[in-house]
GROMACS .gro file of C-alpha atoms in nm:
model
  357
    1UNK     CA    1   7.173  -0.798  -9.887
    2UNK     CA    2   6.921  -0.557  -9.765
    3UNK     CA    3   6.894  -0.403 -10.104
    4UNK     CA    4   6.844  -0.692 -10.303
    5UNK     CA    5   6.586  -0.792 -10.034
    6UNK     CA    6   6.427  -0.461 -10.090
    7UNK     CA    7   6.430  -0.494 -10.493
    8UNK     CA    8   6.297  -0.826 -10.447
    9UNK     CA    9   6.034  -0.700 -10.273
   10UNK     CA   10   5.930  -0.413 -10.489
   11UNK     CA   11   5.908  -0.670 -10.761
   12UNK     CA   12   5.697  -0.888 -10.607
   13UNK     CA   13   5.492  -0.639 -10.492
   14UNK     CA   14   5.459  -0.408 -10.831
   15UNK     CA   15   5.374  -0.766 -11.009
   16UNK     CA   16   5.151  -0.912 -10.775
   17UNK     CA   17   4.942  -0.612 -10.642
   18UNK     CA   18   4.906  -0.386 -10.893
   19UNK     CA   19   4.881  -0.587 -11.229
   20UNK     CA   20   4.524  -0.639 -11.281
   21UNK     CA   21   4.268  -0.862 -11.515
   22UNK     CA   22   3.879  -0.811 -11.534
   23UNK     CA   23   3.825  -1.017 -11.274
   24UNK     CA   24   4.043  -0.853 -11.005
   25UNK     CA   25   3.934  -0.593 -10.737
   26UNK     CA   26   4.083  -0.372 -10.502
   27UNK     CA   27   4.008  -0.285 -10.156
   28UNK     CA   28   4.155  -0.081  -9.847
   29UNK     CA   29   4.118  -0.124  -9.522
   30UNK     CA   30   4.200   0.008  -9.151
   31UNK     CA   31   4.282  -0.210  -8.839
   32UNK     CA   32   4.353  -0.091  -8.475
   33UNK     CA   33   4.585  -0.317  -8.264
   34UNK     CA   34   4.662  -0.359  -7.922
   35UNK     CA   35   4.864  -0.647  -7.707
   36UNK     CA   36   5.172  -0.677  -7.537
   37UNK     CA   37   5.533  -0.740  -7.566
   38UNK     CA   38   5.668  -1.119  -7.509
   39UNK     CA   39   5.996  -1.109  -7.168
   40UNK     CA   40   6.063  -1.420  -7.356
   41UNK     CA   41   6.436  -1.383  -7.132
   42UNK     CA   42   6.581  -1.199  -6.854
   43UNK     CA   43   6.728  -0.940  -7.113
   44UNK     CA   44   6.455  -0.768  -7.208
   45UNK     CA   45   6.265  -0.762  -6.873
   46UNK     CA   46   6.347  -0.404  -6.896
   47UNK     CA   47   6.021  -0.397  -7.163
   48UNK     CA   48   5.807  -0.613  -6.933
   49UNK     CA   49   5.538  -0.322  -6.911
   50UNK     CA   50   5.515  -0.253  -7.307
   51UNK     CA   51   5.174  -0.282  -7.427
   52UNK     CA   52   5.169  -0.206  -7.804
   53UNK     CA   53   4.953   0.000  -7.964
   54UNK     CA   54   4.886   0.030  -8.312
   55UNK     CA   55   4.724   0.173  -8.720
   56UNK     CA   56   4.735  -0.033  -8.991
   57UNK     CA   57   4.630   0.092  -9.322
   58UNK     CA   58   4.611  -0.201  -9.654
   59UNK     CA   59   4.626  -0.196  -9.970
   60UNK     CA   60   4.520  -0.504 -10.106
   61UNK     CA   61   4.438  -0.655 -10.474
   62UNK     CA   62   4.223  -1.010 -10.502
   63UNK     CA   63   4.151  -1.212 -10.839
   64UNK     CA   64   3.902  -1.428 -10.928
   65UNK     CA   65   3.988  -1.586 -11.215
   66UNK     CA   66   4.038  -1.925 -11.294
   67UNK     CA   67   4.394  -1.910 -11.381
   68UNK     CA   68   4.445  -1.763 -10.982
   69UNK     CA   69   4.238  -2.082 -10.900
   70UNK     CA   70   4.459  -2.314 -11.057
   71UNK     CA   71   4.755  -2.096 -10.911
   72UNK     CA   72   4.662  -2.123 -10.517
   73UNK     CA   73   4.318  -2.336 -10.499
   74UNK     CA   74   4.188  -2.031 -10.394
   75UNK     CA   75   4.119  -1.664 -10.419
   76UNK     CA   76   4.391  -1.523 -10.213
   77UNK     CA   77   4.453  -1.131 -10.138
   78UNK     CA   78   4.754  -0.976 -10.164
   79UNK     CA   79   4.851  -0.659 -10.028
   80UNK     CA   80   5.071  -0.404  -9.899
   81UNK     CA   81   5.014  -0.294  -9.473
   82UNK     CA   82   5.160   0.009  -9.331
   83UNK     CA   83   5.133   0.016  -8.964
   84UNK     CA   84   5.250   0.305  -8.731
   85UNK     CA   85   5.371   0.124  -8.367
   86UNK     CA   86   5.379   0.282  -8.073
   87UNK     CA   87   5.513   0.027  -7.802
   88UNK     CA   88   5.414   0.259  -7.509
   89UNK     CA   89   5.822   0.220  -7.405
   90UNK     CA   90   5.912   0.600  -7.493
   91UNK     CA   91   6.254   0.546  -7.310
   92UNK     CA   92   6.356   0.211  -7.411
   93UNK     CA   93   6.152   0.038  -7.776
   94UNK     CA   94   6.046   0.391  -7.918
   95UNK     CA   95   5.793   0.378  -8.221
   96UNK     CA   96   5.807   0.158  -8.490
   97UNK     CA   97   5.665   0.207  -8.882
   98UNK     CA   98   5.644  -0.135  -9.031
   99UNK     CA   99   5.572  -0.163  -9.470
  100UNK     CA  100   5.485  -0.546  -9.492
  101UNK     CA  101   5.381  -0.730  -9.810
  102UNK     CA  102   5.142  -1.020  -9.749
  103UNK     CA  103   4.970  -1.325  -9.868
  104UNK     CA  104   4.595  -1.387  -9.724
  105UNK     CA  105   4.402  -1.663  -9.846
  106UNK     CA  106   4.039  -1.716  -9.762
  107UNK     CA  107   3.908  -2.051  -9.649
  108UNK     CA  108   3.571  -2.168  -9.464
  109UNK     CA  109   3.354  -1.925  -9.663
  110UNK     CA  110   2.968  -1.993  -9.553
  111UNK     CA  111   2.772  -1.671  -9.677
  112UNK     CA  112   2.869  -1.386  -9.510
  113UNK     CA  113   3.119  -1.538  -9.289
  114UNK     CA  114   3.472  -1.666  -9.379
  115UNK     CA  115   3.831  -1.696  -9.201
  116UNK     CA  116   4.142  -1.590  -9.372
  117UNK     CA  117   4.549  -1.635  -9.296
  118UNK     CA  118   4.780  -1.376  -9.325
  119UNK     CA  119   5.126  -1.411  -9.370
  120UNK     CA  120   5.367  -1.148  -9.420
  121UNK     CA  121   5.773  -0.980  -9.437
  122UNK     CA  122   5.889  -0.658  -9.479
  123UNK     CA  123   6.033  -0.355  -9.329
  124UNK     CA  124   6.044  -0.150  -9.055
  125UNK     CA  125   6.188   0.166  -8.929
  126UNK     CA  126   6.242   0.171  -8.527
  127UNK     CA  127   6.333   0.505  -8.351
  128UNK     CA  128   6.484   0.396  -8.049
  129UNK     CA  129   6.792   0.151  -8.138
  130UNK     CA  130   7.041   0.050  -7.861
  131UNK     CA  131   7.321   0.277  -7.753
  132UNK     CA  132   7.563   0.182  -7.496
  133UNK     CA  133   7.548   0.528  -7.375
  134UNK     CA  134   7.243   0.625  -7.446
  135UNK     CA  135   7.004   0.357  -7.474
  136UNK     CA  136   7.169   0.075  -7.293
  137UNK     CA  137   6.875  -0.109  -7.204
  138UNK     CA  138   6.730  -0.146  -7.527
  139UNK     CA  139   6.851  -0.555  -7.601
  140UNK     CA  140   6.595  -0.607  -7.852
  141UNK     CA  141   6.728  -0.439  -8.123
  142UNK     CA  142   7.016  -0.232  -8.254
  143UNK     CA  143   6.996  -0.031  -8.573
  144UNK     CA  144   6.739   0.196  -8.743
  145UNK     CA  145   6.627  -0.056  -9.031
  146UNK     CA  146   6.505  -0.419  -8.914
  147UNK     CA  147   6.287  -0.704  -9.093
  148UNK     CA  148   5.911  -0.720  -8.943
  149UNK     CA  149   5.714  -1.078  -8.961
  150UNK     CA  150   5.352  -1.139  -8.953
  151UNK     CA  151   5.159  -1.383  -8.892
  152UNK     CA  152   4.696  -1.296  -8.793
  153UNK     CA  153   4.394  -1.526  -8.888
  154UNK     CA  154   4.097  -1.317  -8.921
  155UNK     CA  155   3.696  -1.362  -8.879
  156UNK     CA  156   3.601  -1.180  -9.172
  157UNK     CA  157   3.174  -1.077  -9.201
  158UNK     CA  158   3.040  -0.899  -9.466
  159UNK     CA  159   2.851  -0.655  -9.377
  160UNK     CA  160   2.734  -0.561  -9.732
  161UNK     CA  161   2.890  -0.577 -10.084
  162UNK     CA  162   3.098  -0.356 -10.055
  163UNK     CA  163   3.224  -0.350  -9.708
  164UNK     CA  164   3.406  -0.617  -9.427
  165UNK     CA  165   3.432  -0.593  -9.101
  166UNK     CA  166   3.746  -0.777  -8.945
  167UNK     CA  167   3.835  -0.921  -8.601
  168UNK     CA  168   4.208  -1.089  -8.560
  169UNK     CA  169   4.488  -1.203  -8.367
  170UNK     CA  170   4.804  -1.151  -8.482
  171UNK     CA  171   5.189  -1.217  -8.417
  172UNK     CA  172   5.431  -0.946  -8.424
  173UNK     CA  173   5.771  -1.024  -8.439
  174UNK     CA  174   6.100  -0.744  -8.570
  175UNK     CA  175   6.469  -0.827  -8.552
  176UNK     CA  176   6.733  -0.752  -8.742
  177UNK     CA  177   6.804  -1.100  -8.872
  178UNK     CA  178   7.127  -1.093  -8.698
  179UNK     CA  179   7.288  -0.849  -8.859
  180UNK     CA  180   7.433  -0.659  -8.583
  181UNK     CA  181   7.392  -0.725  -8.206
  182UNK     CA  182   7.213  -0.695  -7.962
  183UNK     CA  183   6.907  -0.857  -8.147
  184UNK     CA  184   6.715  -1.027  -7.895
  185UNK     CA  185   6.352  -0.864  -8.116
  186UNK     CA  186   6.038  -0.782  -8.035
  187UNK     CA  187   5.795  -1.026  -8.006
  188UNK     CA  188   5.420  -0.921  -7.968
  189UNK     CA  189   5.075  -1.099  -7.995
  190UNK     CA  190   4.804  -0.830  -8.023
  191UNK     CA  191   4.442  -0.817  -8.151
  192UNK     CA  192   4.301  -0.663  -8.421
  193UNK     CA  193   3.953  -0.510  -8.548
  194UNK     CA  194   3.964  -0.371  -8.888
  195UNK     CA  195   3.705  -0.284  -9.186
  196UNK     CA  196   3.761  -0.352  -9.531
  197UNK     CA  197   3.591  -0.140  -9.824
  198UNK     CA  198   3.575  -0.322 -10.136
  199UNK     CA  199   3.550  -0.075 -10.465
  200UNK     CA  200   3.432  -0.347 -10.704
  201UNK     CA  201   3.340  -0.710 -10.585
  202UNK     CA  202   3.279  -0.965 -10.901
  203UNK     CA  203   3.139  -1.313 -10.918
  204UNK     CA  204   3.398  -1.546 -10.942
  205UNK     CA  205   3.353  -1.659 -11.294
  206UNK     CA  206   3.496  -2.021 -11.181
  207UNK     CA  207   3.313  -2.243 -10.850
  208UNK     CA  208   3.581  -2.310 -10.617
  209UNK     CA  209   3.430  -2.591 -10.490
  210UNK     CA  210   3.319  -2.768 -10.790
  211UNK     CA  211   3.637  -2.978 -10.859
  212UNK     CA  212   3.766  -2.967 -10.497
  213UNK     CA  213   3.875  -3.276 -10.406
  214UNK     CA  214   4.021  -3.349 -10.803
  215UNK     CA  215   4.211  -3.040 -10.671
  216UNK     CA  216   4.364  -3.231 -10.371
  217UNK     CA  217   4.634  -3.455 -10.484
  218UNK     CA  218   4.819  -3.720 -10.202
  219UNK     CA  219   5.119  -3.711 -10.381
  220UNK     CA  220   5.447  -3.582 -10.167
  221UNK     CA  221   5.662  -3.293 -10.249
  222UNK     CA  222   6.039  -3.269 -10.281
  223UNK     CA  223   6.272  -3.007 -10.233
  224UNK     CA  224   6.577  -2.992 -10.231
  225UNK     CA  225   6.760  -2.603 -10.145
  226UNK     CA  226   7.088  -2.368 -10.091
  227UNK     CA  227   7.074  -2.019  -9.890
  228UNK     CA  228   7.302  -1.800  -9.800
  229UNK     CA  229   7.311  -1.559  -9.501
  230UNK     CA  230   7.525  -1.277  -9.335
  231UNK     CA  231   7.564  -1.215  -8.970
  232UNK     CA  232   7.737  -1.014  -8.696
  233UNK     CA  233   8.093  -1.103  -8.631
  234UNK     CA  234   8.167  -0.786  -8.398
  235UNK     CA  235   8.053  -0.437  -8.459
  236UNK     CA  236   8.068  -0.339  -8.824
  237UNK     CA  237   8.191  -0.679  -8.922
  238UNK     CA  238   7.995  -0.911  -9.075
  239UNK     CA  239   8.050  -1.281  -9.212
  240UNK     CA  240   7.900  -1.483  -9.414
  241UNK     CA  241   7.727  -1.841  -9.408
  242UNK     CA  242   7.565  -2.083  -9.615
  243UNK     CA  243   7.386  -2.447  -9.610
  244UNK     CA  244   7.170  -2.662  -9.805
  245UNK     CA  245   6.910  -2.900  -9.768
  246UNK     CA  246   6.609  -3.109  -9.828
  247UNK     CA  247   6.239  -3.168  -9.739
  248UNK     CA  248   5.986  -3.425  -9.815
  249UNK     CA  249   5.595  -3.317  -9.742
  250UNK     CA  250   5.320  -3.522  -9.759
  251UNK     CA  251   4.989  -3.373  -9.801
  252UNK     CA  252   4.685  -3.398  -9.541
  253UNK     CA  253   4.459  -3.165  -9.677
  254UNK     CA  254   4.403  -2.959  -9.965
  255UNK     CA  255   4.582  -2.686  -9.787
  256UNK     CA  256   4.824  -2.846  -9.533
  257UNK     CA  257   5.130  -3.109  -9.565
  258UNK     CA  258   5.404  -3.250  -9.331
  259UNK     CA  259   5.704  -3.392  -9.349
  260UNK     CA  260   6.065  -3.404  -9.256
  261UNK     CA  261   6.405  -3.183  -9.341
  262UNK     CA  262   6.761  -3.247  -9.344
  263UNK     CA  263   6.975  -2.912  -9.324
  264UNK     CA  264   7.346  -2.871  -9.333
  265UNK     CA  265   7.467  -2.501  -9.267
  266UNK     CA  266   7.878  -2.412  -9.268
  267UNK     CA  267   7.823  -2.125  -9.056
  268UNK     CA  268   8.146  -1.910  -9.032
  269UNK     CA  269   8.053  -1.592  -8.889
  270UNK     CA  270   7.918  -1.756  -8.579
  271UNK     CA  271   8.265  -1.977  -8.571
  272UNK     CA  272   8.452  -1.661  -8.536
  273UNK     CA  273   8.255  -1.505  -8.342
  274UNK     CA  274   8.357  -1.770  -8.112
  275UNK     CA  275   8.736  -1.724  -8.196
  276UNK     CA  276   8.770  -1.402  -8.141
  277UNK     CA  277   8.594  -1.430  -7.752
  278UNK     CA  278   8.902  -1.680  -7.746
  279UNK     CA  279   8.694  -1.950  -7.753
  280UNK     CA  280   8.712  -2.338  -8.013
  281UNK     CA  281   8.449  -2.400  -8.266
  282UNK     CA  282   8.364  -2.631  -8.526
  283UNK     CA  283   8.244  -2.469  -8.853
  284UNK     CA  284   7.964  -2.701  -8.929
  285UNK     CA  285   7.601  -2.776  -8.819
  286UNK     CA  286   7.366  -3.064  -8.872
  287UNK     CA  287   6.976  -3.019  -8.791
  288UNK     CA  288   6.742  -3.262  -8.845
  289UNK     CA  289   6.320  -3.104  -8.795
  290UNK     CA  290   5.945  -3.215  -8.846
  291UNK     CA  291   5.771  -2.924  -9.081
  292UNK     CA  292   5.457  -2.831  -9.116
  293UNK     CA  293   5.399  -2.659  -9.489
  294UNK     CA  294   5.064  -2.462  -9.621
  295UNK     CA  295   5.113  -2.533 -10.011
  296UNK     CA  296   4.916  -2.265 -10.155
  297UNK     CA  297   4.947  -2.321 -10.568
  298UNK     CA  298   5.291  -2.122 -10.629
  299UNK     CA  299   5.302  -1.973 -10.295
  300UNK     CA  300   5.488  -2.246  -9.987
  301UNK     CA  301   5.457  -2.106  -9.630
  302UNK     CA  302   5.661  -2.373  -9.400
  303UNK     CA  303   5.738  -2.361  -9.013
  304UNK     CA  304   6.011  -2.627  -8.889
  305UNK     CA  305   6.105  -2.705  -8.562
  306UNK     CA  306   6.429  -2.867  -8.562
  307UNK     CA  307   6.731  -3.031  -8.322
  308UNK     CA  308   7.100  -2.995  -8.404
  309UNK     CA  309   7.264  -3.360  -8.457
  310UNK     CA  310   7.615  -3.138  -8.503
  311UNK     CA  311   7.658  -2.797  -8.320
  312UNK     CA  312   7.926  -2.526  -8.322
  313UNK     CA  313   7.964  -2.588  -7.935
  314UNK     CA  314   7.816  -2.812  -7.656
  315UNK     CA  315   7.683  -2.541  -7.496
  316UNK     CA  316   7.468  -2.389  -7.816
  317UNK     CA  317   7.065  -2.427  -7.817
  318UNK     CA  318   6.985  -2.805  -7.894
  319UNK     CA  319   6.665  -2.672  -8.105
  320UNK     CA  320   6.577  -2.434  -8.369
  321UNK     CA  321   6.279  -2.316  -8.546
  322UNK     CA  322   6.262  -2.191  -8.905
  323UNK     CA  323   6.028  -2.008  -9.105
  324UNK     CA  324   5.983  -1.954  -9.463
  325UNK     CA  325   5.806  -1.825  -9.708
  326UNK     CA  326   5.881  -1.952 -10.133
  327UNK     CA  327   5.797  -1.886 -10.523
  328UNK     CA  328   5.761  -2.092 -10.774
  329UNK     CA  329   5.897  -1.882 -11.002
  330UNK     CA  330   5.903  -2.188 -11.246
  331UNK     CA  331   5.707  -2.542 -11.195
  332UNK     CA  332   6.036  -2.660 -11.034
  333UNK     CA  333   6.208  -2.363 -10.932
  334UNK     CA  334   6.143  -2.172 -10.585
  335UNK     CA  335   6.287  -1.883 -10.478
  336UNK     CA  336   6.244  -1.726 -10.121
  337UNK     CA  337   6.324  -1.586  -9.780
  338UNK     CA  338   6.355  -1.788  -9.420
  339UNK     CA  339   6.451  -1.677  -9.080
  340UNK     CA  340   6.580  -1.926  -8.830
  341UNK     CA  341   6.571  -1.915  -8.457
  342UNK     CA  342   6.662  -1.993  -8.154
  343UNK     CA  343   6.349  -1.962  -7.908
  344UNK     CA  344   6.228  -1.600  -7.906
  345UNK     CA  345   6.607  -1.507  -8.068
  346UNK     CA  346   6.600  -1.431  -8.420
  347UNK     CA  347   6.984  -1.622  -8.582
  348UNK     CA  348   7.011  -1.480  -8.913
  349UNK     CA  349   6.755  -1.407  -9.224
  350UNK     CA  350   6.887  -1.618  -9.536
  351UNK     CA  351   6.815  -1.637  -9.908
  352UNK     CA  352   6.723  -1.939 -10.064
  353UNK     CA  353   6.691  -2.121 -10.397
  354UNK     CA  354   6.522  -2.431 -10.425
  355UNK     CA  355   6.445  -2.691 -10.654
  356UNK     CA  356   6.073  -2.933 -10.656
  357UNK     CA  357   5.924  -3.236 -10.787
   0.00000   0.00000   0.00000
């Protein structure tokens, strides 16, 4: 799963960031960090004293055309971050070095001054995974390899043409999707402040706000999905799991939508996990959650928060939350990632294939 993850991602990335038109320029940038790790339970209170420090350097490719207009109603950047951690928890959390591919769109634009989003997944490398001998109070994570996510607005001022200057917030978060325990992650909020250098900035051949509100549409969005997921039975073992679903959004901007989901998972790993701790378990789960879904052209960035109607056992978490990012490969068929949740605890890191009208 990992490596078809990881070709997916190359893909995405070789096709999105480096193909290039006229009316597309590239830029770099640099961003220092600094914040602070989340005790989000009593298990990682060992980390309570981590303050996060850390170098991002981006890649990042932005087009202007009108065909990218049509695409996301809006000149979004895409790009490729590297960012060297150090979580100031030598001993325990180690150093991190995250490769995450993201999506920023730029909204509010008034001269010089604009905000943009950033969302983003990847990979990371971590150099200080739990050991039961030797690293026994490292809960938040357990192997070498682990899945960053992303998620910073920026105020973004131009200082000239050819240059940006960048102040952010941002949320951190790395787990390992499950795949092996512990996995109770890293979750970090840290600012940012960051300069861009543009190497050729065009005039966007198209005005974005010409046709704007032709461009919003109140009609509501369908989807209907499948995913599949593997998880942690016991050490080296891992299971498999699978659901499906559906979602109805209903646009209230040009750029947001909300709506409802109905999700069905038969999760089997986590049912014998259970069995083999000696303990009864039903197979299914039923989850029922309001979402909130930025609908950017091809590109759908949803967070759900959710309550299970059906759970494994009584005493399981009573909510979720779920985040994913989608493709429209096609006009009605979506491809994508999603990590569920439980609290600050990262479940498992799925696959999905979805179908829209």
């Amino acid at each position: 799963m990992i490596r078809f993850l990881l070709h997916i991602l190359l893909l995405f990335c070789y096709s999105n960031l480096f193909s290039q038109n006229k009316e597309t320029y590239f830029s770099a940038g640099v961003q220092a960090h600094y914040g602070f790790v989340i005790v989000h339970s009593e298990d990682v209170r060992s980390v309570e004293n981590s303050f996060p420090i850390g170098l991002s350097v981006d890649l990042m490719r932005t087009t202007s055309s009108p065909s990218t207009w049509n695409q996301c109603k809006c000149f979004p950047t895409v790009g490729l971050s590297v960012t060297y951690w150090n979580f100031n928890s030598p001993d325990i959390l180690g150093m991190a070095i995250n490769s995450v591919f993201f999506v920023e769109p730029e909204f509010g634009i008034w001269q010089n001054l604009h905000f943009s989003f950033r969302a983003g997944l990847g990979f990371s490398y971590l150099t200080k995974p739990y050991d039961k001998v030797s690293n026994p109070d490292n809960l938040s994570y357990s192997t070498h390899v682990a899945f960053p996510l992303q998620a910073s607005l920026f105020v973004n001022y131009r200082l000239k043409n050819q240059w940006t200057i960048k102040l952010g917030v941002d949320y951190n978060h790395i787990s390992n999707g499950g795949l092996k325990e512990p996995n109770k992650g890293i979750n970090y909020p840290t600012a940012s402040l960051g300069v861009n250098y543009y190497v050729h900035r065009p005039v966007p051949s198209v005005n974005p706000y010409k046709d704007i509100v032709n461009d919003f549409s109140l009609s509501p969005r369908m989807e209907l999905y499948t995913f599949i997921a593997r998880k942690e039975i016991e050490t080296n073992n891992h299971g498999a799991l699978w659901g499906f679903g559906g979602s109805a959004y209903w646009p209230i901007s040009r750029i947001n939508a909300v709506g409802g989901q109905l999700e069905v998972t038969h999760n089997i790993a986590q049912q014998k996990r259970y069995e083999n701790s000696g303990l009864e378990s039903a197979a299914w789960q039923l989850g029922i959650a309001a979402t909130n879904d930025f609908p950017l052209g091809k590109f759908y960035f949803s967070q759900s928060f959710g309550y299970y109607l059906l759970k494994l056992r009584s005493e399981d978490y009573d909510f979720y939350q779920r985040y994913v990012l989608t493709y429209a490969i096609q006009k009605r068929l979506l491809i994508g990632v999603a990590l569920r949740a439980h609290g600050h605890i990262a479940d498992f890191l799925e696959l999905r294939l979805g179908w829209q009208w």
